Amino acid sequence: MPKKSNRNAFRGYAAYVAGLRRLAMEPSDIHDWSVRVDDALNGQASAELRRVAPLLIRRKFGAFFTGTDLSARLIKRCIESYPTSVFYDPACGIGDLLVAAARALPLCKKLPETLQRWGKQLSGTDVHSEFVEGARTRLVLLARLRHNSDERLQKSIAGYFPNIRVADGLVQRRLFSRATHVLLNPPFGKAVAPAGCKWGTGRITEAATFIIEALERSKPGTEMLAILPEVLRSGSSKERWRNRVSQLAEVKRIEPYGIFDASADVHVFLLRLLRRETESLTDPKPWMRSKLKSNATVGSFFHVRVGRVVPHRDPKKGKWHPYIHPRIVPVWEEMVTFPQHRRHAGLAHPSPFVAIRRTSRPGDRFRATGTVVLCAKPVAVENHFIVCEPRDGSADTCRALMRRLQTQQVNEFLDMRIRCRHLTVGAVAAIPFKPQ
Ligand SMILES: C[S@@+](CC[C@H](N)C(=O)[O-])C[C@H]1O[C@@H](n2cnc3c(N)ncnc32)[C@H](O)[C@@H]1O
């Protein structure tokens, strides 16, 4: 259960949830009732949370609710027929994913029967009581709106949804074992890896832990639909996590999405998994394959690494070197003069090499902007560059790479492969490439 300080974190939100409860009890012929319900089901809950809880608090507890469009998009990826499905969202927030699932569930003849049935099919947990209460209430609002009904409820709102409750989603067993579908937009904050974890060490994103815990607890055949931070799809350091997921589940769909929403400036992707009968022992397939038919990549012809100088951290000790950083390096050119020098005790790069700027966004004109560096002495390179040193030591191989980086094919490859702001060594090394 959450600690006391956690329980109080969203106290300011309780007034909004109380308003939702009143709305759920109002007769529907009151002026603009359905408009207000529509607002409550589409974005208002999230906007209200932003109003009462500072970003720091929302980040600390990973409280970012999924908008209507993204929730609907995720739910559409289900294959199972809905009438018998049982959905479980282990970190349900104010229920956006459950609301999206409920929009697709059939109605019974009468409102109380529908609620009774939805109560069996919809389950969720969250550590914050305000969210849990809000989630149940929004489901009642949706049912009333769809029925267009003022029928009296025969139970309390909580009584209709006994499986939506305040609890830690990471330790549930029964709710996972009865689910046919697990829906997840887990917290993206960092936490220490669970004891004995084989696929990650140190501080890792909670989203990674949520997925593995959920898969380990789900029964074979359970379908999992998740919204996850892009780094889990494309980060080279997340390979062990991806392999563990592939052992536990068939990876049915990986869909890059883009920025989660304007308030949470993080790239996400959608993942659809099917829990395996037994863990796979064969080598997992890589999650990302190039559409281009070439086995040769930048990594086949270059040593690829990140520049080693961290300017404000590294002491200015060691030998003097020509020094490059993004403000002084011309793009798409050959750099032969070096206006700046600094002492650097770590690795300096012998030229020729290609320096690629790491900052890069999907949709930029060029995802990987390069410069061929030609210098008689080894060069100290700031860590905002990825350095590609040709294995054959040839400046022509560097020029061929610079031409290749300017192509639309490379832009599309990188857009597909990595949607984070920073290019990774893994993504650059995987660019299909053959010197002409
Ligand atoms: C990113 S929000 C998503 C909420 C909801 N699934 C959605 O898509 O709108 C993550 C939620 O996880 C909750 N949470 C964090 N740790 C949790 C845990 N251990 N068990 C259950 N919920 C948790 C947070 O309170 C937050 O509401």
Short mmCIF file of C-alpha atoms and ligand atoms in Angstrom, two decimals:
data_model
loop_
_atom_site.label_atom_id
_atom_site.label_comp_id
_atom_site.label_asym_id
_atom_site.label_seq_id
_atom_site.Cartn_x
_atom_site.Cartn_y
_atom_site.Cartn_z
CA MET A 1 0.00 0.00 0.00
CA PRO A 2 1.16 3.55 -0.61
CA LYS A 3 2.97 5.44 2.14
CA LYS A 4 1.06 8.19 3.99
CA SER A 5 2.81 11.00 2.13
CA ASN A 6 1.82 9.34 -1.15
CA ARG A 7 -1.79 9.04 -0.05
CA ASN A 8 -1.98 12.80 0.40
CA ALA A 9 -0.26 13.78 -2.83
CA PHE A 10 -3.46 14.34 -4.82
CA ARG A 11 -5.75 15.54 -2.02
CA GLY A 12 -6.47 18.68 -4.05
CA TYR A 13 -8.04 16.45 -6.69
CA ALA A 14 -10.70 15.11 -4.31
CA ALA A 15 -12.96 18.13 -4.91
CA TYR A 16 -12.99 17.42 -8.64
CA VAL A 17 -13.85 13.76 -8.03
CA ALA A 18 -16.65 14.79 -5.63
CA GLY A 19 -18.03 16.93 -8.50
CA LEU A 20 -17.98 13.88 -10.78
CA ARG A 21 -19.91 11.93 -8.15
CA ARG A 22 -22.58 14.65 -7.98
CA LEU A 23 -22.79 14.66 -11.77
CA ALA A 24 -23.36 10.89 -11.71
CA MET A 25 -26.39 11.40 -9.42
CA GLU A 26 -27.96 14.35 -11.27
CA PRO A 27 -30.98 13.74 -13.51
CA SER A 28 -30.01 13.81 -17.16
CA ASP A 29 -32.70 16.32 -18.17
CA ILE A 30 -30.89 19.06 -16.24
CA HIS A 31 -29.53 21.65 -18.60
CA ASP A 32 -26.32 20.53 -20.42
CA TRP A 33 -25.90 17.33 -18.32
CA SER A 34 -24.73 15.31 -21.32
CA VAL A 35 -22.30 18.04 -22.38
CA ARG A 36 -20.76 18.05 -18.91
CA VAL A 37 -20.53 14.25 -18.92
CA ASP A 38 -18.89 14.37 -22.30
CA ASP A 39 -16.29 16.79 -20.90
CA ALA A 40 -15.72 14.54 -17.88
CA LEU A 41 -15.01 11.62 -20.19
CA ASN A 42 -12.78 13.51 -22.63
CA GLY A 43 -9.74 15.28 -21.32
CA GLN A 44 -11.22 17.27 -18.43
CA ALA A 45 -9.92 14.86 -15.75
CA SER A 46 -6.41 15.28 -17.06
CA ALA A 47 -6.66 19.07 -17.40
CA GLU A 48 -7.99 19.28 -13.83
CA LEU A 49 -5.09 17.20 -12.54
CA ARG A 50 -2.65 19.56 -14.26
CA ARG A 51 -4.44 22.48 -12.61
CA VAL A 52 -4.28 21.16 -9.03
CA ALA A 53 -1.03 19.17 -9.01
CA PRO A 54 2.33 20.69 -10.01
CA LEU A 55 4.38 18.92 -12.67
CA LEU A 56 6.92 17.85 -10.08
CA ILE A 57 4.28 15.90 -8.13
CA ARG A 58 2.76 14.40 -11.28
CA ARG A 59 6.24 13.28 -12.35
CA LYS A 60 7.05 11.88 -8.92
CA PHE A 61 3.99 9.64 -9.00
CA GLY A 62 3.87 9.05 -12.76
CA ALA A 63 0.38 10.53 -12.95
CA PHE A 64 -0.21 11.32 -16.64
CA PHE A 65 -3.58 10.25 -17.97
CA THR A 66 -4.03 8.96 -21.50
CA GLY A 67 -6.12 11.17 -23.78
CA THR A 68 -9.27 9.90 -25.53
CA ASP A 69 -7.66 9.49 -28.97
CA LEU A 70 -4.63 7.54 -27.78
CA SER A 71 -6.78 5.35 -25.47
CA ALA A 72 -9.14 4.57 -28.36
CA ARG A 73 -6.21 3.79 -30.63
CA LEU A 74 -4.78 1.35 -28.10
CA ILE A 75 -8.09 -0.44 -27.52
CA LYS A 76 -8.67 -0.83 -31.27
CA ARG A 77 -5.58 -3.04 -31.39
CA CYS A 78 -7.47 -5.84 -29.47
CA ILE A 79 -8.43 -8.91 -31.44
CA GLU A 80 -10.67 -10.67 -28.93
CA SER A 81 -14.45 -10.38 -29.07
CA TYR A 82 -15.57 -8.01 -26.36
CA PRO A 83 -18.67 -9.62 -24.79
CA THR A 84 -16.63 -12.02 -22.68
CA SER A 85 -13.40 -10.05 -22.24
CA VAL A 86 -12.10 -9.16 -18.79
CA PHE A 87 -9.90 -6.04 -18.77
CA TYR A 88 -7.41 -5.19 -16.06
CA ASP A 89 -5.45 -1.93 -15.84
CA PRO A 90 -2.95 -2.40 -12.95
CA ALA A 91 -2.14 1.35 -12.84
CA CYS A 92 -5.54 2.68 -13.86
CA GLY A 93 -5.33 6.35 -12.85
CA ILE A 94 -8.74 7.94 -13.37
CA GLY A 95 -9.65 5.14 -15.73
CA ASP A 96 -9.03 6.47 -19.24
CA LEU A 97 -8.05 3.07 -20.65
CA LEU A 98 -10.97 1.38 -18.86
CA VAL A 99 -13.34 4.03 -20.21
CA ALA A 100 -12.02 3.35 -23.74
CA ALA A 101 -12.60 -0.39 -23.22
CA ALA A 102 -16.10 0.24 -21.82
CA ARG A 103 -17.02 2.29 -24.88
CA ALA A 104 -16.65 -0.95 -26.86
CA LEU A 105 -18.54 -3.19 -24.40
CA PRO A 106 -22.16 -4.07 -25.19
CA LEU A 107 -25.05 -2.66 -23.14
CA CYS A 108 -27.64 -4.80 -21.36
CA LYS A 109 -31.33 -3.90 -21.43
CA LYS A 110 -31.25 -1.86 -18.22
CA LEU A 111 -28.60 0.43 -16.73
CA PRO A 112 -28.16 -1.54 -13.46
CA GLU A 113 -27.63 -4.76 -15.45
CA THR A 114 -25.01 -3.07 -17.63
CA LEU A 115 -23.20 -1.79 -14.57
CA GLN A 116 -23.38 -5.20 -12.94
CA ARG A 117 -21.85 -6.75 -16.03
CA TRP A 118 -19.19 -4.09 -16.57
CA GLY A 119 -18.24 -4.54 -12.91
CA LYS A 120 -17.27 -8.12 -13.73
CA GLN A 121 -15.45 -7.20 -16.94
CA LEU A 122 -13.54 -4.12 -15.84
CA SER A 123 -10.88 -4.20 -13.17
CA GLY A 124 -8.18 -1.77 -12.14
CA THR A 125 -5.84 -0.75 -9.35
CA ASP A 126 -4.13 2.49 -8.46
CA VAL A 127 -2.30 3.62 -5.36
CA HIS A 128 -4.28 6.88 -5.16
CA SER A 129 -7.82 6.67 -3.82
CA GLU A 130 -8.96 9.87 -5.59
CA PHE A 131 -8.11 8.31 -8.96
CA VAL A 132 -9.78 5.00 -8.17
CA GLU A 133 -12.98 6.70 -7.10
CA GLY A 134 -12.86 8.92 -10.18
CA ALA A 135 -12.36 5.90 -12.44
CA ARG A 136 -15.42 4.07 -11.09
CA THR A 137 -17.54 7.25 -11.29
CA ARG A 138 -16.54 7.96 -14.89
CA LEU A 139 -17.60 4.42 -15.85
CA VAL A 140 -21.02 5.07 -14.29
CA LEU A 141 -21.22 8.35 -16.23
CA LEU A 142 -20.39 6.54 -19.47
CA ALA A 143 -22.99 3.82 -18.83
CA ARG A 144 -25.67 6.43 -18.06
CA LEU A 145 -24.76 8.46 -21.13
CA ARG A 146 -24.87 5.43 -23.41
CA HIS A 147 -28.19 4.24 -21.94
CA ASN A 148 -29.54 7.77 -21.86
CA SER A 149 -31.04 6.71 -18.56
CA ASP A 150 -31.99 8.16 -15.18
CA GLU A 151 -32.71 4.77 -13.62
CA ARG A 152 -31.85 4.64 -9.97
CA LEU A 153 -28.64 2.82 -9.12
CA GLN A 154 -29.34 -0.16 -6.89
CA LYS A 155 -25.90 -0.05 -5.26
CA SER A 156 -23.20 2.45 -4.42
CA ILE A 157 -20.82 3.32 -7.29
CA ALA A 158 -18.06 1.39 -5.49
CA GLY A 159 -20.44 -1.55 -5.08
CA TYR A 160 -20.77 -1.89 -8.85
CA PHE A 161 -17.01 -2.00 -9.39
CA PRO A 162 -15.55 -4.24 -6.68
CA ASN A 163 -12.55 -5.02 -8.86
CA ILE A 164 -11.49 -1.39 -9.27
CA ARG A 165 -9.73 -0.58 -6.04
CA VAL A 166 -6.85 1.08 -4.24
CA ALA A 167 -3.91 -1.34 -4.38
CA ASP A 168 -0.39 -1.81 -5.66
CA GLY A 169 -0.70 -3.16 -9.21
CA LEU A 170 2.75 -4.73 -9.06
CA VAL A 171 1.76 -7.35 -6.50
CA GLN A 172 -1.68 -8.44 -7.69
CA ARG A 173 -2.30 -12.09 -8.55
CA ARG A 174 -6.05 -12.69 -8.78
CA LEU A 175 -6.78 -9.67 -10.97
CA PHE A 176 -4.07 -10.71 -13.44
CA SER A 177 -5.15 -14.34 -13.44
CA ARG A 178 -8.78 -13.51 -14.31
CA ALA A 179 -7.92 -10.95 -17.03
CA THR A 180 -8.13 -11.73 -20.75
CA HIS A 181 -6.69 -8.28 -21.52
CA VAL A 182 -4.18 -6.26 -19.54
CA LEU A 183 -4.13 -2.55 -20.37
CA LEU A 184 -1.15 -0.51 -19.32
CA ASN A 185 0.11 3.02 -19.35
CA PRO A 186 2.36 2.57 -16.31
CA PRO A 187 4.36 5.26 -14.48
CA PHE A 188 7.52 6.20 -16.42
CA GLY A 189 9.59 7.33 -13.41
CA LYS A 190 12.78 5.63 -12.29
CA ALA A 191 13.01 3.11 -9.46
CA VAL A 192 15.59 0.62 -8.26
CA ALA A 193 15.37 -2.69 -10.16
CA PRO A 194 13.61 -5.45 -8.21
CA ALA A 195 15.86 -7.79 -6.21
CA GLY A 196 17.26 -10.60 -8.37
CA CYS A 197 16.25 -8.80 -11.60
CA LYS A 198 18.11 -10.39 -14.55
CA TRP A 199 17.14 -7.91 -17.28
CA GLY A 200 18.15 -4.60 -15.63
CA THR A 201 20.26 -3.13 -12.86
CA GLY A 202 20.38 0.08 -10.84
CA ARG A 203 17.64 2.63 -11.40
CA ILE A 204 15.37 1.60 -14.24
CA THR A 205 12.10 2.90 -15.62
CA GLU A 206 9.12 1.62 -13.63
CA ALA A 207 7.35 0.99 -16.92
CA ALA A 208 9.82 -1.82 -17.69
CA THR A 209 9.16 -3.46 -14.31
CA PHE A 210 5.39 -3.14 -14.71
CA ILE A 211 5.44 -4.97 -18.04
CA ILE A 212 7.57 -7.87 -16.79
CA GLU A 213 5.62 -8.24 -13.51
CA ALA A 214 2.34 -8.13 -15.44
CA LEU A 215 3.51 -10.74 -17.96
CA GLU A 216 4.83 -13.03 -15.25
CA ARG A 217 1.47 -12.89 -13.45
CA SER A 218 -0.80 -13.15 -16.50
CA LYS A 219 -2.19 -16.46 -17.69
CA PRO A 220 -1.25 -17.91 -21.11
CA GLY A 221 -3.16 -16.29 -23.97
CA THR A 222 -3.65 -12.97 -22.14
CA GLU A 223 -3.41 -10.05 -24.51
CA MET A 224 -1.47 -7.06 -23.24
CA LEU A 225 -1.80 -3.58 -24.73
CA ALA A 226 0.62 -0.99 -23.45
CA ILE A 227 1.74 2.60 -23.94
CA LEU A 228 5.45 2.76 -23.13
CA PRO A 229 8.37 5.18 -23.26
CA GLU A 230 10.17 5.10 -26.59
CA VAL A 231 13.49 4.29 -24.95
CA LEU A 232 12.24 0.75 -24.21
CA ARG A 233 11.67 0.17 -27.91
CA SER A 234 14.85 1.67 -29.27
CA GLY A 235 17.40 2.12 -26.45
CA SER A 236 20.41 -0.14 -26.96
CA SER A 237 20.68 -0.58 -23.18
CA LYS A 238 17.15 -2.03 -23.06
CA GLU A 239 17.99 -5.10 -25.15
CA ARG A 240 17.88 -7.46 -22.13
CA TRP A 241 14.46 -6.13 -21.17
CA ARG A 242 13.19 -6.64 -24.73
CA ASN A 243 14.57 -10.18 -24.74
CA ARG A 244 12.84 -10.97 -21.45
CA VAL A 245 9.55 -9.66 -22.85
CA SER A 246 10.00 -11.85 -25.95
CA GLN A 247 10.63 -14.90 -23.76
CA LEU A 248 7.36 -14.35 -21.95
CA ALA A 249 5.18 -13.16 -24.82
CA GLU A 250 4.76 -13.12 -28.58
CA VAL A 251 5.36 -9.59 -29.77
CA LYS A 252 2.37 -8.94 -32.04
CA ARG A 253 2.69 -5.25 -32.77
CA ILE A 254 5.14 -2.41 -32.15
CA GLU A 255 3.85 0.99 -33.19
CA PRO A 256 5.85 4.21 -32.78
CA TYR A 257 3.44 7.00 -31.78
CA GLY A 258 5.27 10.27 -31.03
CA ILE A 259 4.91 12.70 -28.11
CA PHE A 260 2.52 11.34 -25.41
CA ASP A 261 0.81 14.73 -25.04
CA ALA A 262 1.66 18.40 -24.69
CA SER A 263 1.96 18.13 -20.90
CA ALA A 264 4.27 15.09 -20.81
CA ASP A 265 7.00 15.76 -23.31
CA VAL A 266 8.03 12.16 -23.81
CA HIS A 267 7.93 9.95 -26.90
CA VAL A 268 5.93 6.76 -26.59
CA PHE A 269 5.10 3.65 -28.59
CA LEU A 270 2.25 1.15 -28.49
CA LEU A 271 3.00 -2.49 -27.79
CA ARG A 272 0.70 -5.48 -28.23
CA LEU A 273 1.76 -8.79 -26.66
CA LEU A 274 0.27 -12.25 -26.27
CA ARG A 275 1.36 -14.15 -23.15
CA ARG A 276 3.01 -17.42 -24.18
CA GLU A 277 1.98 -20.85 -22.88
CA THR A 278 5.56 -21.44 -21.74
CA GLU A 279 8.64 -19.24 -21.82
CA SER A 280 10.44 -19.30 -25.17
CA LEU A 281 13.95 -20.73 -25.03
CA THR A 282 14.95 -19.85 -28.60
CA ASP A 283 16.92 -16.70 -29.39
CA PRO A 284 14.46 -13.80 -29.43
CA LYS A 285 13.91 -11.99 -32.71
CA PRO A 286 15.12 -8.37 -32.72
CA TRP A 287 12.24 -5.91 -32.26
CA MET A 288 13.42 -3.63 -35.02
CA ARG A 289 14.21 -4.70 -38.52
CA SER A 290 15.13 -2.40 -41.37
CA LYS A 291 12.76 -2.20 -44.30
CA LEU A 292 15.86 -1.83 -46.46
CA LYS A 293 17.19 -5.11 -47.77
CA SER A 294 20.79 -4.87 -46.68
CA ASN A 295 22.79 -6.69 -44.08
CA ALA A 296 25.59 -4.14 -44.31
CA THR A 297 25.27 -1.30 -41.82
CA VAL A 298 27.29 1.67 -40.58
CA GLY A 299 28.53 -0.62 -37.80
CA SER A 300 30.03 -2.99 -40.41
CA PHE A 301 32.31 -0.25 -41.72
CA PHE A 302 32.82 2.07 -38.73
CA HIS A 303 33.63 1.96 -35.05
CA VAL A 304 30.74 3.95 -33.61
CA ARG A 305 31.01 5.68 -30.22
CA VAL A 306 29.90 8.72 -28.32
CA GLY A 307 32.38 11.63 -28.02
CA ARG A 308 34.11 11.46 -24.65
CA VAL A 309 34.34 15.07 -23.48
CA VAL A 310 31.73 16.19 -20.96
CA PRO A 311 32.76 19.87 -20.86
CA HIS A 312 31.48 20.92 -17.43
CA ARG A 313 32.45 17.70 -15.71
CA ASP A 314 35.82 16.66 -17.15
CA PRO A 315 38.91 18.27 -15.61
CA LYS A 316 41.09 20.09 -18.13
CA LYS A 317 44.01 17.72 -17.61
CA GLY A 318 46.09 15.59 -19.94
CA LYS A 319 47.40 16.36 -23.42
CA TRP A 320 46.31 19.32 -25.53
CA HIS A 321 43.99 18.32 -28.42
CA PRO A 322 42.03 20.07 -31.12
CA TYR A 323 38.52 20.19 -29.64
CA ILE A 324 35.15 20.06 -31.38
CA HIS A 325 31.64 20.76 -30.10
CA PRO A 326 28.42 21.52 -32.03
CA ARG A 327 28.76 25.32 -31.99
CA ILE A 328 31.98 25.28 -34.01
CA VAL A 329 31.44 22.36 -36.38
CA PRO A 330 30.05 23.19 -39.85
CA VAL A 331 27.41 20.70 -41.05
CA TRP A 332 27.70 18.64 -44.26
CA GLU A 333 31.25 19.86 -44.82
CA GLU A 334 34.81 18.68 -44.37
CA MET A 335 36.34 20.30 -41.30
CA VAL A 336 40.05 20.91 -41.68
CA THR A 337 40.75 23.85 -39.37
CA PHE A 338 40.32 23.70 -35.62
CA PRO A 339 39.82 26.99 -33.81
CA GLN A 340 39.62 25.50 -30.30
CA HIS A 341 41.92 23.26 -28.25
CA ARG A 342 41.59 21.80 -24.77
CA ARG A 343 43.38 19.40 -22.46
CA HIS A 344 41.74 15.98 -22.28
CA ALA A 345 43.02 12.86 -20.54
CA GLY A 346 40.48 10.44 -22.05
CA LEU A 347 40.00 9.09 -25.56
CA ALA A 348 40.77 11.43 -28.47
CA HIS A 349 39.76 10.30 -31.97
CA PRO A 350 42.25 9.90 -34.81
CA SER A 351 40.82 11.22 -38.07
CA PRO A 352 39.38 10.80 -40.56
CA PHE A 353 36.01 10.30 -38.92
CA VAL A 354 32.43 11.42 -39.27
CA ALA A 355 31.01 13.46 -36.39
CA ILE A 356 27.21 13.09 -36.18
CA ARG A 357 25.13 15.45 -34.01
CA ARG A 358 23.21 13.48 -31.41
CA THR A 359 20.34 15.92 -31.00
CA SER A 360 17.68 14.91 -33.45
CA ARG A 361 13.90 14.85 -33.52
CA PRO A 362 11.50 12.83 -35.63
CA GLY A 363 10.38 15.07 -38.48
CA ASP A 364 13.65 17.07 -38.63
CA ARG A 365 14.86 17.68 -42.17
CA PHE A 366 17.89 15.47 -41.39
CA ARG A 367 17.80 13.02 -38.48
CA ALA A 368 21.58 12.49 -38.52
CA THR A 369 23.60 15.55 -39.49
CA GLY A 370 27.24 14.78 -40.28
CA THR A 371 30.62 16.39 -40.79
CA VAL A 372 33.80 14.73 -42.06
CA VAL A 373 36.66 15.61 -39.72
CA LEU A 374 40.18 15.66 -41.18
CA CYS A 375 42.94 16.57 -38.73
CA ALA A 376 46.60 15.62 -38.38
CA LYS A 377 46.20 15.10 -34.61
CA PRO A 378 43.69 13.10 -32.54
CA VAL A 379 40.63 15.22 -31.76
CA ALA A 380 38.85 15.60 -28.42
CA VAL A 381 35.10 15.37 -29.17
CA GLU A 382 32.25 16.65 -27.01
CA ASN A 383 29.63 14.11 -26.03
CA HIS A 384 26.94 15.78 -28.17
CA PHE A 385 28.50 13.96 -31.12
CA ILE A 386 28.55 10.35 -32.21
CA VAL A 387 31.89 9.56 -33.77
CA CYS A 388 32.14 7.09 -36.68
CA GLU A 389 35.74 6.02 -37.33
CA PRO A 390 36.11 4.07 -40.60
CA ARG A 391 37.55 0.59 -40.11
CA ASP A 392 39.54 1.03 -43.37
CA GLY A 393 40.89 4.45 -42.26
CA SER A 394 39.67 6.03 -45.51
CA ALA A 395 38.36 9.58 -45.90
CA ASP A 396 36.34 8.37 -48.93
CA THR A 397 34.44 5.93 -46.70
CA CYS A 398 33.63 8.92 -44.45
CA ARG A 399 32.46 10.96 -47.45
CA ALA A 400 30.25 8.07 -48.57
CA LEU A 401 28.66 7.95 -45.12
CA MET A 402 28.06 11.72 -45.13
CA ARG A 403 26.25 11.40 -48.50
CA ARG A 404 24.23 8.49 -47.17
CA LEU A 405 23.11 10.43 -44.08
CA GLN A 406 21.55 13.06 -46.35
CA THR A 407 19.11 10.58 -47.90
CA GLN A 408 15.41 10.27 -47.15
CA GLN A 409 15.93 6.53 -46.59
CA VAL A 410 18.13 7.25 -43.58
CA ASN A 411 15.62 9.79 -42.22
CA GLU A 412 12.83 7.21 -42.50
CA PHE A 413 15.00 4.48 -40.99
CA LEU A 414 15.84 6.63 -37.96
CA ASP A 415 12.25 7.87 -37.58
CA MET A 416 11.17 4.25 -37.37
CA ARG A 417 14.05 3.11 -35.23
CA ILE A 418 14.34 5.88 -32.66
CA ARG A 419 11.97 8.64 -31.66
CA CYS A 420 13.95 9.99 -28.70
CA ARG A 421 15.71 13.35 -28.96
CA HIS A 422 19.17 11.81 -28.88
CA LEU A 423 20.57 9.42 -31.44
CA THR A 424 22.09 6.36 -29.86
CA VAL A 425 25.20 4.43 -30.85
CA GLY A 426 22.96 1.40 -31.55
CA ALA A 427 20.67 3.34 -33.90
CA VAL A 428 23.56 4.91 -35.88
CA ALA A 429 25.44 1.60 -36.12
CA ALA A 430 22.26 -0.06 -37.48
CA ILE A 431 21.79 2.40 -40.39
CA PRO A 432 21.94 0.32 -43.58
CA PHE A 433 25.10 1.42 -45.42
CA LYS A 434 27.58 0.23 -48.01
CA PRO A 435 30.36 2.51 -49.33
CA GLN A 436 29.75 2.96 -53.10
C1 LIG B 1 0.79 7.20 -16.44
S1 LIG B 1 -0.54 7.10 -15.29
C2 LIG B 1 -1.69 6.24 -16.30
C3 LIG B 1 -3.05 6.06 -15.76
C4 LIG B 1 -4.03 5.32 -16.67
N1 LIG B 1 -3.60 3.96 -16.90
C5 LIG B 1 -4.16 6.04 -17.98
O1 LIG B 1 -3.72 5.47 -18.98
O2 LIG B 1 -4.70 7.15 -18.01
C6 LIG B 1 0.11 5.88 -14.18
C7 LIG B 1 -0.71 5.64 -12.93
O3 LIG B 1 -0.05 4.64 -12.18
C8 LIG B 1 -0.31 4.84 -10.81
N2 LIG B 1 0.67 4.02 -10.08
C9 LIG B 1 1.98 4.26 -9.84
N3 LIG B 1 2.54 3.22 -9.19
C10 LIG B 1 1.55 2.29 -9.03
C11 LIG B 1 1.50 1.01 -8.45
N4 LIG B 1 2.58 0.44 -7.90
N5 LIG B 1 0.33 0.34 -8.47
C12 LIG B 1 -0.76 0.91 -9.00
N6 LIG B 1 -0.78 2.12 -9.57
C13 LIG B 1 0.37 2.80 -9.59
C14 LIG B 1 -0.21 6.34 -10.67
O4 LIG B 1 -0.92 6.80 -9.52
C15 LIG B 1 -0.87 6.81 -12.00
O5 LIG B 1 -2.22 7.07 -11.80
#
